[in-house]
Coordinates of C-alpha atoms (C1' of nucleotides) in Angstrom, one line a residue:
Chain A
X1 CA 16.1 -22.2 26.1
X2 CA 15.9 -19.7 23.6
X3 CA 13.6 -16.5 24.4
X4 CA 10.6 -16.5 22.0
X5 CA 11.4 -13.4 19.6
X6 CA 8.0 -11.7 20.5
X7 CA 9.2 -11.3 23.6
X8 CA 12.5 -9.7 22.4
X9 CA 11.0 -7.5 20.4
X10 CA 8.4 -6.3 22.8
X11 CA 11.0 -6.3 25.2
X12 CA 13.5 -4.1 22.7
X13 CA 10.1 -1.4 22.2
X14 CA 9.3 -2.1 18.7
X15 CA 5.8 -3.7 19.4
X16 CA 2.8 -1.1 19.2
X17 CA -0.5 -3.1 17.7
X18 CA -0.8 -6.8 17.4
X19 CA -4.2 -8.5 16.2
X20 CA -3.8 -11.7 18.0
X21 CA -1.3 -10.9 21.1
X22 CA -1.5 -14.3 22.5
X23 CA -2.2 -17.2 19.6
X24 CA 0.8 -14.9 17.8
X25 CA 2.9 -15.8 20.6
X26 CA 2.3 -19.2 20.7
X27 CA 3.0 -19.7 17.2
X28 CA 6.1 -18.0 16.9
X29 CA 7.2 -19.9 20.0
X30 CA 6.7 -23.0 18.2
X31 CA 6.6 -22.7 14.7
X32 CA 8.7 -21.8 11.6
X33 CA 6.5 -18.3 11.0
X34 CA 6.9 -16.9 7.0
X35 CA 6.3 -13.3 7.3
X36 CA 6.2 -10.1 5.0
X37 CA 6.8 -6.5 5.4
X38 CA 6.5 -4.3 1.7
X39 CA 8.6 -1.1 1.5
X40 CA 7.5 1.1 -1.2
X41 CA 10.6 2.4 -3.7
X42 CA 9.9 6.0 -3.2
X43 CA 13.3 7.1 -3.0
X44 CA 17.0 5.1 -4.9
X45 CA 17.7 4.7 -0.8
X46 CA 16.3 3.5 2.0
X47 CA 16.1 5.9 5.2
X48 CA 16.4 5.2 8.9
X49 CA 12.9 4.7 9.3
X50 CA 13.0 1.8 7.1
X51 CA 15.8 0.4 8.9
X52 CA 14.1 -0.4 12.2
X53 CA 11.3 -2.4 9.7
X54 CA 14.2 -4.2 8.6
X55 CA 15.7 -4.5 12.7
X56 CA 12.4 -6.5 13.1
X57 CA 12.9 -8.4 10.1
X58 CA 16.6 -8.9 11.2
X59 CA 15.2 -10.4 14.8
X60 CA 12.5 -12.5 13.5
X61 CA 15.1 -14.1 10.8
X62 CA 17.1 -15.0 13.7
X63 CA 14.7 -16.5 15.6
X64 CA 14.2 -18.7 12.6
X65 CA 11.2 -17.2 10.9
X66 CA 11.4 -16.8 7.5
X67 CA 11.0 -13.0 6.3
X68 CA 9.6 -12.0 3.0
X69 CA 10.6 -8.5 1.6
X70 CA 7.9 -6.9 -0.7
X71 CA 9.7 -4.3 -3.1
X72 CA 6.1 -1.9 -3.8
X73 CA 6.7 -1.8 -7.3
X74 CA 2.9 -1.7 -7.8
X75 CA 1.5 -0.3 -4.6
X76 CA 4.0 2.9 -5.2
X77 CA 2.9 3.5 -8.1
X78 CA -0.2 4.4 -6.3
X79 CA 1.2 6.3 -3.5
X80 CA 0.1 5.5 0.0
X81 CA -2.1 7.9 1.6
X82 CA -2.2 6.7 5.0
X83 CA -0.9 9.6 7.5
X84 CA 0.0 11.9 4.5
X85 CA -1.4 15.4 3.9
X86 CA -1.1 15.5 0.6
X87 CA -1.1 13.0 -2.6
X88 CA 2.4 11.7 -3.8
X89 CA 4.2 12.7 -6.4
X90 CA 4.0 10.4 -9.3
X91 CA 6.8 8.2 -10.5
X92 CA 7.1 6.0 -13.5
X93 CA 7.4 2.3 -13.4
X94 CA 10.9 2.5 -14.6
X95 CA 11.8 5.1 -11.6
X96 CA 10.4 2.8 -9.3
X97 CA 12.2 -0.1 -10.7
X98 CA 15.3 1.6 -10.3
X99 CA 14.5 2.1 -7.2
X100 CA 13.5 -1.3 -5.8
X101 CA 17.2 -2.5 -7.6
X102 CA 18.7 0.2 -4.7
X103 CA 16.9 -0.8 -1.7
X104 CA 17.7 -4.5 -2.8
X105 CA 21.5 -3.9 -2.5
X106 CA 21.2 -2.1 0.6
X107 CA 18.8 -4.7 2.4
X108 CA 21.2 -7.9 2.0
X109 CA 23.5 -6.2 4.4
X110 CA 21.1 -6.7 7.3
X111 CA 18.6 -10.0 6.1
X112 CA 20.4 -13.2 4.9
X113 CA 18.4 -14.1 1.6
X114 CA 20.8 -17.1 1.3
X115 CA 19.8 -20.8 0.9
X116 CA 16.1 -19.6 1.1
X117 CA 16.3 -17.9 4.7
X118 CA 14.7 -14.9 2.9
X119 CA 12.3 -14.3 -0.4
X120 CA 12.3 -10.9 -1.8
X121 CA 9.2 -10.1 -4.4
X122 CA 7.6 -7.4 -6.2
X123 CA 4.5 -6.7 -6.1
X124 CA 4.3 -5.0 -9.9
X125 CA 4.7 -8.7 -10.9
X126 CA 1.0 -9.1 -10.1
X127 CA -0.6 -5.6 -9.5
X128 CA 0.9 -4.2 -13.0
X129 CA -1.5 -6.6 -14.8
X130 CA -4.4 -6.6 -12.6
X131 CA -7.9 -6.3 -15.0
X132 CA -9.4 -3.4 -13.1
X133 CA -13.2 -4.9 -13.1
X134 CA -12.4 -8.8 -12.3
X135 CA -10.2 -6.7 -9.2
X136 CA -13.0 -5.1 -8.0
X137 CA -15.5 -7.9 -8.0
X138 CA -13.2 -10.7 -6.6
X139 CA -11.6 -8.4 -4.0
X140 CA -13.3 -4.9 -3.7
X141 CA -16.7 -6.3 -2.9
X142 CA -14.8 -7.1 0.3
X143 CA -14.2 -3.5 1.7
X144 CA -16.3 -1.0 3.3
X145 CA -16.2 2.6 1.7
X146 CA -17.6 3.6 5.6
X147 CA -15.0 1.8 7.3
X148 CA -12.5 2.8 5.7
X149 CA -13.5 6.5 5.7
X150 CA -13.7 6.3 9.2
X151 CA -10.2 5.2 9.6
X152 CA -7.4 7.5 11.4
X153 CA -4.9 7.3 8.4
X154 CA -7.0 9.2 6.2
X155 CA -8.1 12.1 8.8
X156 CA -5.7 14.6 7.4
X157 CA -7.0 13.5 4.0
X158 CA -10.5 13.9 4.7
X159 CA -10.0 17.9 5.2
X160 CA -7.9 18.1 2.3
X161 CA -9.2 15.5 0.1
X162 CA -8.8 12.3 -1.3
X163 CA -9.4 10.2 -4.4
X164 CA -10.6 7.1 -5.6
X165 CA -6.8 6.5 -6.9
X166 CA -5.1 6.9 -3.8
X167 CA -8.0 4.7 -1.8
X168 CA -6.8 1.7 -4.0
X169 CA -3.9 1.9 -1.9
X170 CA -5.5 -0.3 0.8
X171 CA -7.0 -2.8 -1.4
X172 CA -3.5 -3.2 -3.1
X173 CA -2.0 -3.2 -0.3
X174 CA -4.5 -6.0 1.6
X175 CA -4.3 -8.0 -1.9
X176 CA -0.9 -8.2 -1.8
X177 CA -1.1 -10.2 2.1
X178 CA -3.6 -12.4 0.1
X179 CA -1.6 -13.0 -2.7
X180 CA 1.7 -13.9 -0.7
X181 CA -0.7 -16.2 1.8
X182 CA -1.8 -18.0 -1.1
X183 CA 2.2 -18.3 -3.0
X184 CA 3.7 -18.8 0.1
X185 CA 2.1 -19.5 3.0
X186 CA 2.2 -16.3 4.8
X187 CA 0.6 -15.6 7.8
X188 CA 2.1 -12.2 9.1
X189 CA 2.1 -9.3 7.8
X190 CA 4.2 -6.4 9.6
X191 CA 4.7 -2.7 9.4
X192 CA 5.4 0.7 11.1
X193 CA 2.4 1.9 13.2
X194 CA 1.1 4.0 10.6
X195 CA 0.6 0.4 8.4
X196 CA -2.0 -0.3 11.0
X197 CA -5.4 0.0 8.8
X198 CA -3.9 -1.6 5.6
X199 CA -2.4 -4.6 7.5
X200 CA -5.7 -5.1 8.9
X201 CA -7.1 -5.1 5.7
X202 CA -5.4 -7.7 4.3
X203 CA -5.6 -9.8 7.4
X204 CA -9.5 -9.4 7.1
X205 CA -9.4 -10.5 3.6
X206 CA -7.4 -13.8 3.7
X207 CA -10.0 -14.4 6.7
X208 CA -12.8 -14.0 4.2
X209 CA -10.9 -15.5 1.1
X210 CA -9.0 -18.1 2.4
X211 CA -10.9 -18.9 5.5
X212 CA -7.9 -18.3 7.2
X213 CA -6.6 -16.7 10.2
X214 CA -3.9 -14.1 9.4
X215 CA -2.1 -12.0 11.9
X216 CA -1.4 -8.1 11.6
X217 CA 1.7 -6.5 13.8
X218 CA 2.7 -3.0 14.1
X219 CA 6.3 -1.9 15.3
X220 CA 6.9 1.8 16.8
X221 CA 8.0 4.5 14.5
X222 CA 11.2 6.2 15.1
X223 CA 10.5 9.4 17.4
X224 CA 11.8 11.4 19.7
X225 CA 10.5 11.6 23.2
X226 CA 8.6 14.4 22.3
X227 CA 6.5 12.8 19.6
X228 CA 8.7 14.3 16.0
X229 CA 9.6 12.0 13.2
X230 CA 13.4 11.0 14.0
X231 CA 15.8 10.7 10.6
X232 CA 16.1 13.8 9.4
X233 CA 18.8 16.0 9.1
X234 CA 19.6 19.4 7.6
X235 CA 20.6 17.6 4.2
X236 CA 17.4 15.9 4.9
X237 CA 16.4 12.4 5.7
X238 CA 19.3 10.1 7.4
X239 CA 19.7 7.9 4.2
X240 CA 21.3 4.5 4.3
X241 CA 23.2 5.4 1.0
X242 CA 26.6 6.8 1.5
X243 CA 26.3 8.9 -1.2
X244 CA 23.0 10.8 -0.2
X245 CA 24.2 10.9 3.8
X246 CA 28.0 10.4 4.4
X247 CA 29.2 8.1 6.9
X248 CA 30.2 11.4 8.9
X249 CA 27.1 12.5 8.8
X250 CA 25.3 9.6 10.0
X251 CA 27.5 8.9 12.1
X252 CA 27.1 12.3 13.6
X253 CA 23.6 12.6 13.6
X254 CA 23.4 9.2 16.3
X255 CA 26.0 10.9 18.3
X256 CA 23.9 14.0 18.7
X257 CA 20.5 12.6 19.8
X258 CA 18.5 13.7 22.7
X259 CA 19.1 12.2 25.9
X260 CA 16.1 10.6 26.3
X261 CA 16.1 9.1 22.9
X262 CA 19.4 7.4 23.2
X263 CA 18.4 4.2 25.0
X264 CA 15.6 4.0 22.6
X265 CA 17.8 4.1 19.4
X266 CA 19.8 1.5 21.0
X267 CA 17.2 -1.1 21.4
X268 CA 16.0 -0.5 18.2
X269 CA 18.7 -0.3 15.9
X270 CA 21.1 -2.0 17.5
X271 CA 21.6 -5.9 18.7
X272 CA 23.2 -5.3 21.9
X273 CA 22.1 -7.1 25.2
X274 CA 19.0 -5.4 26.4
X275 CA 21.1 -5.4 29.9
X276 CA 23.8 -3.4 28.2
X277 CA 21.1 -1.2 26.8
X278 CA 19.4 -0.5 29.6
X279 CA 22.9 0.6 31.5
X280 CA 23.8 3.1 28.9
X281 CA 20.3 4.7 29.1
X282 CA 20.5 5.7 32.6
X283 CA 24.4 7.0 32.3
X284 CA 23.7 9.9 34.1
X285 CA 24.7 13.5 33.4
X286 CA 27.7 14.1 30.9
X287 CA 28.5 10.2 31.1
X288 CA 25.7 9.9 28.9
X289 CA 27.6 10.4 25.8
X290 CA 29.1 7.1 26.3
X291 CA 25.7 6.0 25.3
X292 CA 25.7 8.0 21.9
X293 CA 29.1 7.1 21.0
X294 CA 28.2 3.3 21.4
X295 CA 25.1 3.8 19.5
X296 CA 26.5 5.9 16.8
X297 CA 29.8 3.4 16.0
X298 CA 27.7 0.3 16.6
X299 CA 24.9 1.8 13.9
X300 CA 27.1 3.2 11.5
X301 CA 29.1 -0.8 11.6
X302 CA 26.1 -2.1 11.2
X303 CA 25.0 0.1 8.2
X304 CA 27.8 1.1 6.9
X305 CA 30.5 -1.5 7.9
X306 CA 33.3 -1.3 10.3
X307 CA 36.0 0.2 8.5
X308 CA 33.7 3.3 7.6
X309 CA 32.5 3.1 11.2
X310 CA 36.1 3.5 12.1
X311 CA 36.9 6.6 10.0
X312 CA 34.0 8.5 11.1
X313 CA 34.1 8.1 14.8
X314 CA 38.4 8.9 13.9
X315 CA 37.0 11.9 12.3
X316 CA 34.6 12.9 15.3
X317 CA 37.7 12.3 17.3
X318 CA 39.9 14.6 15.5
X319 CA 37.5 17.5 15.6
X320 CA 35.7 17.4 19.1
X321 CA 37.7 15.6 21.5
X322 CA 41.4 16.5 20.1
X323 CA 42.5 13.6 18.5
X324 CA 45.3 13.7 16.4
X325 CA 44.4 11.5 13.2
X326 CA 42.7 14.0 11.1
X327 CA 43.1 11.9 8.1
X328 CA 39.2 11.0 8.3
X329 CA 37.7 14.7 8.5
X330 CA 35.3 15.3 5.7
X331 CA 37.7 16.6 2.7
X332 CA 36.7 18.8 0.0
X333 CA 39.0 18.6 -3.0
X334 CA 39.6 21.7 -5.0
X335 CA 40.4 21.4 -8.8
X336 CA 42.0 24.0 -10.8
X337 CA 39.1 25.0 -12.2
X338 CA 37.1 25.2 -8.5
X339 CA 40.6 27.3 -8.0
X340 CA 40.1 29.9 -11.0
X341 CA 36.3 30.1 -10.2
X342 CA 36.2 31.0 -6.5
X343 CA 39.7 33.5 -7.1
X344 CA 40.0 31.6 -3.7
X345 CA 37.5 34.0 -1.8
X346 CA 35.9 32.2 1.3
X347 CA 32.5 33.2 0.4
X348 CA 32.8 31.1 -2.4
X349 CA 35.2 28.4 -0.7
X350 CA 32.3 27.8 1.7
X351 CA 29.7 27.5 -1.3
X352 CA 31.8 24.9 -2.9
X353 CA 32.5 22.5 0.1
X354 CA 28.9 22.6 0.8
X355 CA 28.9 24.4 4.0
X356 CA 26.9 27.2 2.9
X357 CA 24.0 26.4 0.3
X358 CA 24.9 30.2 -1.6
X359 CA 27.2 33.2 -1.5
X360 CA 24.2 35.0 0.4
X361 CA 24.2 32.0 3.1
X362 CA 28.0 32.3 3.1
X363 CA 27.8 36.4 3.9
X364 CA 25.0 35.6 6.4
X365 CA 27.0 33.5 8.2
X366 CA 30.5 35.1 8.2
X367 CA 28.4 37.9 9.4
X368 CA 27.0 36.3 12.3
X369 CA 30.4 34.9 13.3
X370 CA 29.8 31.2 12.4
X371 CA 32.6 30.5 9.9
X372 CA 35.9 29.7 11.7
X373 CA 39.2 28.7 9.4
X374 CA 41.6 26.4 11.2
X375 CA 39.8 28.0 14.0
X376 CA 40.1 31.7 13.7
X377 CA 37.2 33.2 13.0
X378 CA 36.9 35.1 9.3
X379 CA 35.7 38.6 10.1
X380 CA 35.0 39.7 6.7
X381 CA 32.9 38.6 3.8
X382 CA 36.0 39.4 1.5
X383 CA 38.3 37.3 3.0
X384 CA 40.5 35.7 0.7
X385 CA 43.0 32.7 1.0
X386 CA 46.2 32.5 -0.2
X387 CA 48.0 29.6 -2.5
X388 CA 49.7 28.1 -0.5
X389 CA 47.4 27.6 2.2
X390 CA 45.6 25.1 0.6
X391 CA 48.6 23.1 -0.9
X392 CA 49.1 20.0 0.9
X393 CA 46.8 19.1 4.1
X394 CA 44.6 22.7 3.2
X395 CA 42.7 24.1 5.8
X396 CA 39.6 23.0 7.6
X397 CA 36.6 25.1 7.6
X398 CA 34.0 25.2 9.9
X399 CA 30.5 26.0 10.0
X400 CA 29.2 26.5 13.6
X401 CA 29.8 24.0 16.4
X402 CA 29.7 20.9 14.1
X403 CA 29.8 21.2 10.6
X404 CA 33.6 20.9 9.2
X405 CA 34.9 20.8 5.8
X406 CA 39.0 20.1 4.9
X407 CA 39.4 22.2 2.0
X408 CA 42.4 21.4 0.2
X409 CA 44.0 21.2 -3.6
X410 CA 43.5 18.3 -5.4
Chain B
rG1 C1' -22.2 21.2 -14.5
rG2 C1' -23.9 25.5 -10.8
rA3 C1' -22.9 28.7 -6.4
rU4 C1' -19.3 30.4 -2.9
rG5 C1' -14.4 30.9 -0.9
rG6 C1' -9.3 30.1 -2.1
rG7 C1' -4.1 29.5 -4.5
rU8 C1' 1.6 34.3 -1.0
rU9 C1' 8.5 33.2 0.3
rC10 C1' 10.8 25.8 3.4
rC11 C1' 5.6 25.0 6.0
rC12 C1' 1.3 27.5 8.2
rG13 C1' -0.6 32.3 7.5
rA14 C1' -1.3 38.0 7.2
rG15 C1' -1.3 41.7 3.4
rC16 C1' -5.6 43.5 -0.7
rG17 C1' -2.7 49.9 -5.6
rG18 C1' 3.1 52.8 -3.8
rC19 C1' 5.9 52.8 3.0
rC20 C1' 6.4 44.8 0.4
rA21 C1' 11.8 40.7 -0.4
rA22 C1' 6.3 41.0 1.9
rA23 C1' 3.5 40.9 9.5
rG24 C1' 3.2 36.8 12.9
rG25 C1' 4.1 31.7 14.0
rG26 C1' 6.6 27.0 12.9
rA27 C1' 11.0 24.8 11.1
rG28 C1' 16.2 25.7 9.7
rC29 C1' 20.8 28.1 10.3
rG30 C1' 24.4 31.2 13.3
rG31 C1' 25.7 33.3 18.3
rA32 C1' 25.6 33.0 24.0
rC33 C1' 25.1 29.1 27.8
rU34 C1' 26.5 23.6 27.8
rG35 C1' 27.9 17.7 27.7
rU36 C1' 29.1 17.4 19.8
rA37 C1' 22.2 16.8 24.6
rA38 C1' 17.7 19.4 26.0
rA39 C1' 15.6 24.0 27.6
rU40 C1' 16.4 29.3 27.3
rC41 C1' 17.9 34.0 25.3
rC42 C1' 19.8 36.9 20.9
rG43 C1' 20.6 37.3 15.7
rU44 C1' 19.3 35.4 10.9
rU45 C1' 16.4 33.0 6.9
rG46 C1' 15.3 34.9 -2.2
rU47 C1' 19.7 35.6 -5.4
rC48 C1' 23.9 38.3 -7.1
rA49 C1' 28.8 41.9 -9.1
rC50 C1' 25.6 43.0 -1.5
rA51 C1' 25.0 50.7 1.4
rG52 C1' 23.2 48.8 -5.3
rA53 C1' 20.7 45.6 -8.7
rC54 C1' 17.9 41.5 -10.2
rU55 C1' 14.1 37.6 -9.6
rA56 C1' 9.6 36.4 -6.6
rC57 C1' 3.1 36.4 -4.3
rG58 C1' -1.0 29.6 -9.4
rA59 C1' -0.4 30.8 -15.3
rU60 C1' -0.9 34.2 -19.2
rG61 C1' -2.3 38.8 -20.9
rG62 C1' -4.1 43.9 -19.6
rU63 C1' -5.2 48.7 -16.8
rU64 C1' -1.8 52.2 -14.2
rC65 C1' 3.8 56.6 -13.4
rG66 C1' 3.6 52.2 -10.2
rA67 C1' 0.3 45.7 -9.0
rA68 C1' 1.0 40.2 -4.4
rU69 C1' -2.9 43.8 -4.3
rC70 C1' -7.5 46.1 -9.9
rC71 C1' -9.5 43.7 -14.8
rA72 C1' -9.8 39.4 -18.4
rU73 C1' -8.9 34.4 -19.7
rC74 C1' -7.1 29.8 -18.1
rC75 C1' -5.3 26.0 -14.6
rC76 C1' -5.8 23.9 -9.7
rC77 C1' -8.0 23.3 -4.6
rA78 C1' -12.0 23.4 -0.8
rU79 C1' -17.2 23.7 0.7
rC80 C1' -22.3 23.4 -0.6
rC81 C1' -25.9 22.1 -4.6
rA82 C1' -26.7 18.6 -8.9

RNA sequence: GGAUGGGUUCCCGAGCGGCCAAAGGGAGCGGACUGUAAAUCCGUUGUCACAGACUACGAUGGUUCGAAUCCAUCCCCAUCCA
């Protein structure tokens, strides 16, 4: 008999608030569930954190739910103020359509919209043409200006300030539940913890609408055991896009997380057995990289596919562990013209292949011993490289312990 | 609309005529130690043609030999009042 996928996913850590524990459970134990989750277009890539919403989405699906993915065409045009110190940069409805077409691609990989088994919407479709007074009289009149001041979300706000603008998030947001209830029969809406207060809303409004009961579920965010926002990297957020976080670099930044966040990744971004799970978690000591190296190659599959998975942990290989296959090491490619600019100084070398963000960086970090050239360490600033060395395989740079760059003529 | 207090480098925050590329903290980066972990200690953190120069303290003008610091106007923010 198959395990009712509440359980799994309390089981696997994601669940943090649920408005109806129980009758949730028994539905989803015995009926086909359609569910939504919205992701806002903020960015032309979806990040980590976005991928353990879509993990949920992926286990529910399985379980034979069907999931809805809202694309926030409308509600990020607002800018959601829940948790955020300050008000969100406006975008235009064409950015954020562009957008939405980029976290479309990138979702199909992990949800099967096939046959059905998925719907994907936008919610400009109906929020774009919303007549502002019919709005507030059919739906505002439902929401308390106290309540909603009193909220948690909006505490950082409340010192800093808020306006009417960005407090149409919620009733967006909670129209949006109502308006997919009423299309499609949707009865769940879920979200990352900080969701909390605009799930409810909506949940409370198809309750006074529609007369309905409507359920509200929050998964954990992604943090470390010490309470910081997981996904970000020195280049920034851990993007699912390739081209905004190589497949070294993500691949590298699951292979280097704390100890005690490994066995959390693991359950949520991964689909192994919860058995197997739990056993890499507790590798003790230095066995505990076993751990990391099955969550970062399983991850990076996942996300990125296996061949790519392949390359990068070859990659890791070749620079950490002495492998010989160095074919997958990050490679910068020098043109003529990257040849004639630099006059091959490593100062400007390091600029180019990204491993110092200026020539001041660069100086600062040859000077503090942190920039190594097929491992020897360059001792001056005016170090220069000859020709030849960077014909055929070139030479790998390195930054520190982990940062490496092959550097080599195009 | 009125009163008051503010806008400083990635963030918080000191400075309040020259000694300021700007204290301190956070975060980042590098080094040491390690297990490509954490913690800890040390260094570093505007740019460049790098023992020198240039650009920076909300915006624009002004006063001064000299301004982040003084004056004027403007823009934004917070608190209280309406």
């Amino acid at each position: 008999m198959e395990q009712n996928v509440y359980d799994v996913l309390e089981e696997r850590g994601f669940l943090k608030q649920c408005s109806h524990p129980e009758e949730l459970h028994e539905l989803l134990g015995k009926e086909k569930v359609t569910f939504y989750i919205g992701f806002d277009p903020t960015a032309d890539s979806l990040h980590i954190g976005h991928y353990v919403a879509l993990m949920t989405m992926a286990h529910m699906q399985r379980a034979g739910h069907r999931p809805i993915v809202l694309l926030g065409t409308g509600t990020a045009f607002i800018g959601d103020p829940s948790g955020k110190t300050d008000m969100r940069t406006l975008m235009s409805k064409e950015q954020l359509a562009h957008n939405a077409a980029c976290f479309q691609k990138q979702m199909s990989r992990l949800i099967d919209f096939s046959e059905g088994k998925a719907i994907m919407v936008q919610n400009g479709d109906w929020l774009y043409d919303l007549n502002f007074l019919d709005f507030m009289r059919d739906i505002g009149v439902y929401f308390s200006v106290n309540r909603m001041l009193t909220a948690e979300c909006y505490k950082q706000r409340m010192e800093r300030g808020l306006t009417f603008f960005e407090m149409s998030y919620m009733l967006m947001q909670s129209y949006d539940f109502l308006e997919l209830n009423r299309r499609y029969g949707c009865t769940l809406e879920m979200g990352g913890d900080d969701q909390w207060n605009n799930i409810l809303g909506g949940a409370d409004l198809i309750r006074r609408k529609e007369q309905k009961l409507a359920y509200a579920l929050t998964t954990a965010l992604l943090t470390t055991s010490d309470g910081k926002k997981m996904g970000k990297t020195e280049k920034g957020a851990v993007w699912l896009d390739k081209e905004k976080c190589s497949v070294y670099d993500f691949y590298q930044y699951w292979r280097n997380v704390g100890d005690q966040d490994v066995e959390k990744c693991l359950a949520l971004l991964t689909f192994l057995p919860m058995d197997e799970v739990r056993r890499l978690g507790s590798l003790p000591g230095e066995q505990i990289n076993e751990a990391k190296r099955v969550l970062a190659f399983t991850l990076t599959k996942q996300v990125h596919g296996e061949e790519e998975a392949i390359k990068a942990q070859t990659a890791a290989e070749a620079l950490f562990s002495g492998g010989k296959d160095q074919s997958s090491i990050p490679t910068c490619e020098l043109s003529m013209d990257d040849i004639a600019a630099s006059g091959l100084r490593v100062v400007d070398l390091l600029v180019i292949s990204k491993l110092a963000s200026s020539k001041s960086d660069a100086r600062r970090l040859i000077q503090g011993g942190g920039v190594f050239i097929d491992d020897v360490k360059v001792e001056s600033v005016n170090q220069m490289l000859e020709t030849s060395e960077i014909e055929g395989d070139g030479m790998i740079f390195r930054k520190g312990k982990k940062s490496y760059c092959r550097v080599r003529k195009a």
